[in-house]
mmCIF file of C-alpha atoms and ligand atoms in Angstrom:
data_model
loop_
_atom_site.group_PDB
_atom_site.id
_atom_site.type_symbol
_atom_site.label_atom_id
_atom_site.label_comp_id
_atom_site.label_asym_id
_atom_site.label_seq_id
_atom_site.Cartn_x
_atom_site.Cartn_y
_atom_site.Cartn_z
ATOM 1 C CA UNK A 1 -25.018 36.600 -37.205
ATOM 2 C CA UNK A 2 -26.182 33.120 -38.370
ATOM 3 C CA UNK A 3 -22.889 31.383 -37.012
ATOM 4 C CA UNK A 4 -22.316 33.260 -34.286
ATOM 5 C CA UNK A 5 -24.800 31.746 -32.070
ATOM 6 C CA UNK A 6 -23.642 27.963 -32.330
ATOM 7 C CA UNK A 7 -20.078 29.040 -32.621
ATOM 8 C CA UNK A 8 -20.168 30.679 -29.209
ATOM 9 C CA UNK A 9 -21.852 27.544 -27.835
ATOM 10 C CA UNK A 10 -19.342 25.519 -28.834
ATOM 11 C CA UNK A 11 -16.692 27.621 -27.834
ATOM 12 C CA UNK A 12 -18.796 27.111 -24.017
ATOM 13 C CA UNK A 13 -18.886 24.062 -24.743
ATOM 14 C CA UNK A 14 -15.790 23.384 -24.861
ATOM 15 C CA UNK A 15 -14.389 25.867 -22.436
ATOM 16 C CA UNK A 16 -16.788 24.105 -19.725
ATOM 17 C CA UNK A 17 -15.360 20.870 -20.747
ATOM 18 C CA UNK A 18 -12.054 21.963 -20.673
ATOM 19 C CA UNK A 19 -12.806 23.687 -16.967
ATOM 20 C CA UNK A 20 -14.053 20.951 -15.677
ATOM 21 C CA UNK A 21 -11.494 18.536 -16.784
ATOM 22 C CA UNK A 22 -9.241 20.674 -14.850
ATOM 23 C CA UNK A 23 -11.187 20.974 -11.858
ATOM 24 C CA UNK A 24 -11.573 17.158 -12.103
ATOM 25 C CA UNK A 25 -7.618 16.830 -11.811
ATOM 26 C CA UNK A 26 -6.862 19.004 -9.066
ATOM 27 C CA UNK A 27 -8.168 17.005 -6.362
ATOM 28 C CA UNK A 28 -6.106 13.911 -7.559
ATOM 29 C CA UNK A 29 -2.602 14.778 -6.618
ATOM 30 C CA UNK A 30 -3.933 15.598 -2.840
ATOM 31 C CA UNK A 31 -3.803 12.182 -0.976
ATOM 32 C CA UNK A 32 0.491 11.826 -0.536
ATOM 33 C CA UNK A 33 2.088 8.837 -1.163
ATOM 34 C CA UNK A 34 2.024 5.995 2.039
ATOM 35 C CA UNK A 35 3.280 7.798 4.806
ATOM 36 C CA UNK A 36 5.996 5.256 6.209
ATOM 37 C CA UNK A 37 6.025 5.738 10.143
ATOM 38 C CA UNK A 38 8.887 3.201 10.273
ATOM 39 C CA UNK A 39 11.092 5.233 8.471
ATOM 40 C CA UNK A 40 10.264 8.484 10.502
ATOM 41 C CA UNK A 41 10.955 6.720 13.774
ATOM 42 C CA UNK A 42 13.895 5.301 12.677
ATOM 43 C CA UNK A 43 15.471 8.281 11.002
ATOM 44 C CA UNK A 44 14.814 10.152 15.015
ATOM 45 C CA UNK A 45 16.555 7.850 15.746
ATOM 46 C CA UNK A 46 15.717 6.942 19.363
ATOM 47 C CA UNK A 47 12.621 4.730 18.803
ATOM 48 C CA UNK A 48 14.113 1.286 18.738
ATOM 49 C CA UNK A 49 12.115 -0.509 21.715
ATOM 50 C CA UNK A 50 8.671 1.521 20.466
ATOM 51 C CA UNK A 51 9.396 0.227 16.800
ATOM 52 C CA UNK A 52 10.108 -3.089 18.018
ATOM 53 C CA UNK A 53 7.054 -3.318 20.293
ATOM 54 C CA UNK A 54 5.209 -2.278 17.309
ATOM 55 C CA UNK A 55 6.613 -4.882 14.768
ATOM 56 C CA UNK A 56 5.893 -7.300 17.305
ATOM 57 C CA UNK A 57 2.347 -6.987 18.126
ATOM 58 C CA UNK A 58 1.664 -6.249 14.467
ATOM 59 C CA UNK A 59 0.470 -2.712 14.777
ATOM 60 C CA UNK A 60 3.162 -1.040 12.766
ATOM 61 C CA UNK A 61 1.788 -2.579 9.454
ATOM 62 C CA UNK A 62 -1.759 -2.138 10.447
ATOM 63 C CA UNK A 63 -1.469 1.410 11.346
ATOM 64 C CA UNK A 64 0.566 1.687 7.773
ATOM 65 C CA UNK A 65 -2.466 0.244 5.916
ATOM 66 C CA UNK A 66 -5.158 2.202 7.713
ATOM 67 C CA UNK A 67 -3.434 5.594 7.165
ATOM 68 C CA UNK A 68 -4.319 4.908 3.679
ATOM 69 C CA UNK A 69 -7.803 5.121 4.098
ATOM 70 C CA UNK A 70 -8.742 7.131 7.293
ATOM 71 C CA UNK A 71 -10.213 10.156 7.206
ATOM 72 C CA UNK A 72 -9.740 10.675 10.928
ATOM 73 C CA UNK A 73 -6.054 9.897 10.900
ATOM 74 C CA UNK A 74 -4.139 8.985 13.850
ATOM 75 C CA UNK A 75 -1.845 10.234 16.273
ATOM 76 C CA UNK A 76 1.230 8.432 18.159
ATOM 77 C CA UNK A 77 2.185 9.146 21.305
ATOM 78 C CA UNK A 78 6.153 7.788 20.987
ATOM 79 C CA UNK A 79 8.131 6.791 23.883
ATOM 80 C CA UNK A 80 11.945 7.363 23.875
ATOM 81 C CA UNK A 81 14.387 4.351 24.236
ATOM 82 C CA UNK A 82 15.195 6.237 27.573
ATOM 83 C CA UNK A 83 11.251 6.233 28.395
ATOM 84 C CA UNK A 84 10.997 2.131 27.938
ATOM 85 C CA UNK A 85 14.595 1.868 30.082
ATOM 86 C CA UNK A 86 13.225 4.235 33.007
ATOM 87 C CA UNK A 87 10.554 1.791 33.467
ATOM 88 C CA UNK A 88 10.878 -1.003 36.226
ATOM 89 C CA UNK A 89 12.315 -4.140 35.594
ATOM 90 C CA UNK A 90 10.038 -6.557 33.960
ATOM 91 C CA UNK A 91 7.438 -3.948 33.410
ATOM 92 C CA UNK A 92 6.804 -4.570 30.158
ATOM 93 C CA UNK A 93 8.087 -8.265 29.852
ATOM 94 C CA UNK A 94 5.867 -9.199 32.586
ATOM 95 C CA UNK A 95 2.918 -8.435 30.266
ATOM 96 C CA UNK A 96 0.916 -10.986 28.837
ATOM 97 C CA UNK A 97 1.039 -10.777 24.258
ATOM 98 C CA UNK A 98 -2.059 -9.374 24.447
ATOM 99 C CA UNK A 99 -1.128 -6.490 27.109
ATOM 100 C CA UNK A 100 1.503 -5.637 25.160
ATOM 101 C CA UNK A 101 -0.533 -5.334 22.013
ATOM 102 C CA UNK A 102 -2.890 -2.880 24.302
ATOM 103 C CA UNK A 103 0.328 -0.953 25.667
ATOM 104 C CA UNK A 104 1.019 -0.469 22.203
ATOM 105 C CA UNK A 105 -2.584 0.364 21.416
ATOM 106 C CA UNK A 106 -2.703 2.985 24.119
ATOM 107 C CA UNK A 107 -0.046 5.064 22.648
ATOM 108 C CA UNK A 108 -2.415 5.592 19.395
ATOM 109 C CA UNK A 109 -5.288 7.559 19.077
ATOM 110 C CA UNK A 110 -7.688 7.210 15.797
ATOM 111 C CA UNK A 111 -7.703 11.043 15.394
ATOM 112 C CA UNK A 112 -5.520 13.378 14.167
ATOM 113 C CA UNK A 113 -4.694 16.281 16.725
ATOM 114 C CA UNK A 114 -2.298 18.821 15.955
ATOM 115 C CA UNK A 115 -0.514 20.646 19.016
ATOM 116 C CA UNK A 116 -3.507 23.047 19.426
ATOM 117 C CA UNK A 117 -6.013 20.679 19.040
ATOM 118 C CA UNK A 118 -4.643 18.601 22.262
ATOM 119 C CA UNK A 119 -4.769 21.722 24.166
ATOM 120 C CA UNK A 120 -8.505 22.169 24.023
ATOM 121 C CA UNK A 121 -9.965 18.391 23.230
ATOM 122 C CA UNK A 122 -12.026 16.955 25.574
ATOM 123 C CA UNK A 123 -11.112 14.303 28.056
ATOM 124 C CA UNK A 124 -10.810 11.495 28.127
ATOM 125 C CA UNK A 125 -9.282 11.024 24.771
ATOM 126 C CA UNK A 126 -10.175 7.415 22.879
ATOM 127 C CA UNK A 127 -7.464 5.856 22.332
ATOM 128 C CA UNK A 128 -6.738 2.599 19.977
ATOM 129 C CA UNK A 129 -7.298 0.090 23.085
ATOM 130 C CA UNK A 130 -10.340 1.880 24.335
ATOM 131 C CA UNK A 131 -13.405 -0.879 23.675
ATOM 132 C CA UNK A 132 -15.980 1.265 25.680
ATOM 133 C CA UNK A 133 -16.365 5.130 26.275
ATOM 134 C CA UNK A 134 -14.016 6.123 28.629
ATOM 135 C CA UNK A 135 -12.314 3.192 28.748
ATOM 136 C CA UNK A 136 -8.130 2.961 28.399
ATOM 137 C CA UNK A 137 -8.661 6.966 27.491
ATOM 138 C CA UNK A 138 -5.674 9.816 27.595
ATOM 139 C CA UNK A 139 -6.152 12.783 29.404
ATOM 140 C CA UNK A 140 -4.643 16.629 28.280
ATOM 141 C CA UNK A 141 -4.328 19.321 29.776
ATOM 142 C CA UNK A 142 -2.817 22.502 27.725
ATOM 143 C CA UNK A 143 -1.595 26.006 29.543
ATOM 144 C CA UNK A 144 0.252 28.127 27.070
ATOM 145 C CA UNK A 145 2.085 26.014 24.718
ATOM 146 C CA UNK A 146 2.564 23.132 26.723
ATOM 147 C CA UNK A 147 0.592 20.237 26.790
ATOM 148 C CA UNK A 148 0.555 17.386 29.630
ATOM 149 C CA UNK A 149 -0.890 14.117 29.123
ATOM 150 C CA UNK A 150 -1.684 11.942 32.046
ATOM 151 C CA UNK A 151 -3.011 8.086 32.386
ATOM 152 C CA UNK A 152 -3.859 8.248 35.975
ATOM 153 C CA UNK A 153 -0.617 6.721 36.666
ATOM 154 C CA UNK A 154 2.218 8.628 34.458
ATOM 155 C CA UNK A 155 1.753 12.213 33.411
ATOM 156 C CA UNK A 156 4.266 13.705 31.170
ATOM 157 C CA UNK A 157 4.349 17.113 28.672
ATOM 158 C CA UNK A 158 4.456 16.797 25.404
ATOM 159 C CA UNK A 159 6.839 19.055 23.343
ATOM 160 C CA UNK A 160 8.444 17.472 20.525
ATOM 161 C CA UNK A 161 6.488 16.616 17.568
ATOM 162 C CA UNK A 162 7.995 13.888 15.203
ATOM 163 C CA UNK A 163 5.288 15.087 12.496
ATOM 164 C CA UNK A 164 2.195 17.006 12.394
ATOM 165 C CA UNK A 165 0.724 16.728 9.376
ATOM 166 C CA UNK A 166 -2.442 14.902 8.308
ATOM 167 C CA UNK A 167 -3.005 12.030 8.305
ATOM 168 C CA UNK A 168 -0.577 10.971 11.191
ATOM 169 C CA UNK A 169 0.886 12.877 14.269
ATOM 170 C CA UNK A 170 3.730 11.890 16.162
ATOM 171 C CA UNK A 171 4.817 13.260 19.317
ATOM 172 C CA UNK A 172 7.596 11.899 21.613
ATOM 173 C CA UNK A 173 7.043 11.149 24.824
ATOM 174 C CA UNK A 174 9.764 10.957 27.514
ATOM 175 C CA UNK A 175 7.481 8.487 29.663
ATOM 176 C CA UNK A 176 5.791 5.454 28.805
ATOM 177 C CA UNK A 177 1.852 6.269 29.140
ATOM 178 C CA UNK A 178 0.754 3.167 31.447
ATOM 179 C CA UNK A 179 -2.717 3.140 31.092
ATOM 180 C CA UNK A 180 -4.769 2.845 35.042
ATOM 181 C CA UNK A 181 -6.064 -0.763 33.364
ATOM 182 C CA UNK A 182 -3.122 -2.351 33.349
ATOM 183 C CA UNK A 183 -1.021 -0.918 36.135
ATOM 184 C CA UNK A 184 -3.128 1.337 38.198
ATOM 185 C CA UNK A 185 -4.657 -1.352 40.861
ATOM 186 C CA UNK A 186 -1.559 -3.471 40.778
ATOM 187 C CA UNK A 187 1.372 -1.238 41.832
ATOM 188 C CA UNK A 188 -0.788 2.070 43.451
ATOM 189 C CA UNK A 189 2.473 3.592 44.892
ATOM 190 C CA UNK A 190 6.108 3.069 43.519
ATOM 191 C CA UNK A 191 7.035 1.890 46.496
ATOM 192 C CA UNK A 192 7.724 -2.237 46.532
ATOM 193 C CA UNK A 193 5.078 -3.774 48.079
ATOM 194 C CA UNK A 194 5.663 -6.637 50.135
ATOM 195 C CA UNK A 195 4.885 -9.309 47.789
ATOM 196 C CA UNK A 196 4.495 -13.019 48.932
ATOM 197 C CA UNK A 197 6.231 -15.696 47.376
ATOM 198 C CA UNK A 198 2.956 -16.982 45.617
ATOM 199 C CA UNK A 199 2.777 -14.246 43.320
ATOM 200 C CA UNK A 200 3.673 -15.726 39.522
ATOM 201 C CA UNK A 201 7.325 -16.114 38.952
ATOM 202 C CA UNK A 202 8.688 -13.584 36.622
ATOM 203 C CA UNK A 203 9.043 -16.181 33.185
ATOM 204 C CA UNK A 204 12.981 -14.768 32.447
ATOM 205 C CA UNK A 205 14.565 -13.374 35.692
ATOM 206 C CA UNK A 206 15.016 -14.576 39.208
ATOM 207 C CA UNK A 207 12.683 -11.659 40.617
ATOM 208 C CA UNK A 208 13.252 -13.331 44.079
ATOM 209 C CA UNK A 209 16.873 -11.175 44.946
ATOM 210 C CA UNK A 210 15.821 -7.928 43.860
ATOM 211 C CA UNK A 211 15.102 -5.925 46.284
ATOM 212 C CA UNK A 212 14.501 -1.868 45.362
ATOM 213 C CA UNK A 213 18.479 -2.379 44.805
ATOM 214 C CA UNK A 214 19.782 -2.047 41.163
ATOM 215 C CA UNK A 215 18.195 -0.501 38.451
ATOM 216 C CA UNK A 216 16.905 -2.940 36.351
ATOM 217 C CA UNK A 217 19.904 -4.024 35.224
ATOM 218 C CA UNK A 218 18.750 -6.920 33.224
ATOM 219 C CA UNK A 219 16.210 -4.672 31.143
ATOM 220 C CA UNK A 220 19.116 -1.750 30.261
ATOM 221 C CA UNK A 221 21.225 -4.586 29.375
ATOM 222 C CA UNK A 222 18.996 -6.233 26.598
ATOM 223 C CA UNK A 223 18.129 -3.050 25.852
ATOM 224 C CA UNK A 224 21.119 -1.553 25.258
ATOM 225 C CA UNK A 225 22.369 -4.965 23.393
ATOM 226 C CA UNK A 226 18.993 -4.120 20.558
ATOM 227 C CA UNK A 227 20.603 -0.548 20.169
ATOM 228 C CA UNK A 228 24.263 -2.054 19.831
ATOM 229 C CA UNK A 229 22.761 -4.510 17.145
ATOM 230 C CA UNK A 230 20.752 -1.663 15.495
ATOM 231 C CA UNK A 231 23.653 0.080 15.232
ATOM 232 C CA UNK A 232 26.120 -2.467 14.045
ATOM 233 C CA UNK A 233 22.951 -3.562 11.430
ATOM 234 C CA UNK A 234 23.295 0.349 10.719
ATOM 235 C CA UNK A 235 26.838 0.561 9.979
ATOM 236 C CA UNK A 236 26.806 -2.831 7.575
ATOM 237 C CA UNK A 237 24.333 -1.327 5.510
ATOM 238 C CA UNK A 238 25.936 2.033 6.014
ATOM 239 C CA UNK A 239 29.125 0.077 4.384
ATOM 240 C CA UNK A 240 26.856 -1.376 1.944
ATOM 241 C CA UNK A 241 25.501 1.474 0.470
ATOM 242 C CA UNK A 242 29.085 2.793 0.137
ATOM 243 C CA UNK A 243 29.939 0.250 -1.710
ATOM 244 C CA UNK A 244 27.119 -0.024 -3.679
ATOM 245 C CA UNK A 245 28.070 3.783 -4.792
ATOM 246 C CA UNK A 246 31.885 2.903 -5.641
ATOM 247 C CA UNK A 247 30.493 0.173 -7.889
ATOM 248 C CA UNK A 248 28.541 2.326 -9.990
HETATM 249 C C1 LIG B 1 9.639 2.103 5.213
HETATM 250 O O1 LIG B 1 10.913 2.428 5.683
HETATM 251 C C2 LIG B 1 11.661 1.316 6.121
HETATM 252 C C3 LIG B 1 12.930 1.821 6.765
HETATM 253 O O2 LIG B 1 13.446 2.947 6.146
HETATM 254 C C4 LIG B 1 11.916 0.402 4.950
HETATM 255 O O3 LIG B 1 12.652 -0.702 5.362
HETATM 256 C C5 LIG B 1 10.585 -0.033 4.368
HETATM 257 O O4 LIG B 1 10.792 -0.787 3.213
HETATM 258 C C6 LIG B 1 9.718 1.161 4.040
HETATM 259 N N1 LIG B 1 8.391 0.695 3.686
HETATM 260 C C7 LIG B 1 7.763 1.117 2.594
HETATM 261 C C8 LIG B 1 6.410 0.560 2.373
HETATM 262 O O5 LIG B 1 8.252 1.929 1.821
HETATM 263 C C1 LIG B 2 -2.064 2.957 -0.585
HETATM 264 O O1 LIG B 2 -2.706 3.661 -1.635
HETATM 265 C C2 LIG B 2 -1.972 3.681 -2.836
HETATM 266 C C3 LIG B 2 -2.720 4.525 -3.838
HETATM 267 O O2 LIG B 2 -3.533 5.437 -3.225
HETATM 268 C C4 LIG B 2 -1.765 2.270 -3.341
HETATM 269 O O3 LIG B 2 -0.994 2.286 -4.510
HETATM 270 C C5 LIG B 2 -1.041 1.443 -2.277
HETATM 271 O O4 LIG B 2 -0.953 0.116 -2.690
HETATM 272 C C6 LIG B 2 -1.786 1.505 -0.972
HETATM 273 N N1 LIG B 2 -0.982 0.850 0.046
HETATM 274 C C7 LIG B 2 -1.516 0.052 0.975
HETATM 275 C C8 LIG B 2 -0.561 -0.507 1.953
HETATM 276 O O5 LIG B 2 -2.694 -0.220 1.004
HETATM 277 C C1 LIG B 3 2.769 19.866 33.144
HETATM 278 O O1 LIG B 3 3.547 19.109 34.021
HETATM 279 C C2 LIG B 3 4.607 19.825 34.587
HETATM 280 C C3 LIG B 3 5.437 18.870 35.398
HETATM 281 O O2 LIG B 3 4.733 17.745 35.773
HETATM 282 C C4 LIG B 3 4.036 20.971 35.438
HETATM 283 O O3 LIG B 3 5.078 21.720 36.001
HETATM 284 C C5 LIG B 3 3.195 21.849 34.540
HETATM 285 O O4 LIG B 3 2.573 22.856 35.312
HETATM 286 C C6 LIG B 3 2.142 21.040 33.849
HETATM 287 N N1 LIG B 3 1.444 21.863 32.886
HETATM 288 C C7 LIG B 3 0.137 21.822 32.736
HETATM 289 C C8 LIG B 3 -0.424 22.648 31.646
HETATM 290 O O5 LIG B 3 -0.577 21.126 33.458
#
């Protein structure tokens, strides 16, 4: 009767150590390793322009880093090689460094939202380029299962997801989402406008012969020259790795 008392007390003791420990070690597993969004665009496969865009203005490392520590997470809107091609000549080399770095901005939002949550969030969305409320914001619009996203200049649906899992989202896009502060006053209507010759000279082609005519031929070109080197980059490491196998 005497021992009883203390024994079961340290038998409590023990188990509520021993409880807690365990309780202390489940949370630890939760946050996943880095999440590397280079490697899921590149393994889609169709990504090169967006994941060169992002190397260049910087934002693929910072967005690496941040999903870290966010608690909000983010979510990438992801044009298609195809999107970035459709687009009209110049369109994106026209921009200034720091337009591109908001272009590339626009395309991220500092949230996570799954599928369902774009089909009921409130508009506009803030985006990464957004300084002020409503400001360089992304606009959805869900019926069913379908989900549309407009800019005020480009709307497209959204129906491929990349990843949706916490922290990051990616959905492809088969537009590039133009955001109204960069190319809504300029070009209201697709339509060429009859532009006078003191308008700034395109820095890389002669923008003076084209006339509506050819597609962009110039932008497909270097594009299609960054997917010929991706791929040839692709098949030497390919060859690589082959090796690298027979040798051990
Ligand atoms: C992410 O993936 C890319 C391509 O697969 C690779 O080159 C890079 O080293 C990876 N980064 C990290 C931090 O693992
Ligand atoms: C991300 O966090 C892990 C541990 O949680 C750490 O080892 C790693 O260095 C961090 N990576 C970056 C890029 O901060
Ligand atoms: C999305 O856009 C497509 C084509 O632009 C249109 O047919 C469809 O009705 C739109 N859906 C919603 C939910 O607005």
């Amino acid at each position: 009767m005497a021992f009883s008392k203390p024994l079961a007390l340290i038998l409590l003791t023990f188990l509520s150590l021993f409880a807690s420990k365990i309780q202390a070690q489940a949370p630890a597993p939760a946050p996943s390793g880095p999440v590397n969004l280079t490697a899921i665009l590149e393994k889609a496969g169709q990504y090169t322009t967006l994941i060169r865009l992002l190397k260049e203005s910087q934002q693929l490392t910072q967005i690496e880093s941040q999903l870290n520590s966010t608690t909000q997470g983010f979510t990438l809107f992801a044009p298609t090689d195809n999107a970035f091609q459709n687009l009209k000549s110049g369109a994106i080399n026209d921009l200034t460094d720091d337009q591109k770095v908001k272009l590339i901005l626009y395309h991220v939002t500092p949230k996570y939202y799954s599928l369902s949550d774009l089909q009921t969030v409130s508009n506009p969305v803030r985006t990464q380029a957004s300084e002020k409320e409503g400001s360089w914001g992304l606009n959805f619009k869900g019926q069913g299962n379908q989900v549309n996203v407009t800019t005020g200049v480009v709307t497209t649906s959204i129906n491929n997801d990349l990843r949706q899992q916490f922290p990051l989202a990616i959905y492809q896009v088969d537009r590039v989402l133009l955001p109204l502060e960069l190319f809504g006053a300029k070009s209201p209507s697709s339509a060429p406008s009859p532009k006078s010759s003191e308008t700034t000279p395109s820095d890389e082609t002669p923008s003076s012969g084209k006339k509506g005519g050819a597609p962009s031929p110039a932008a497909s070109q270097k594009d299609n020259g960054v997917a010929g080197r991706n791929v040839g980059l692709g098949l030497v490491l390919g060859l690589g790795f082959i090796c690298m196998g027979a040798l051990s």
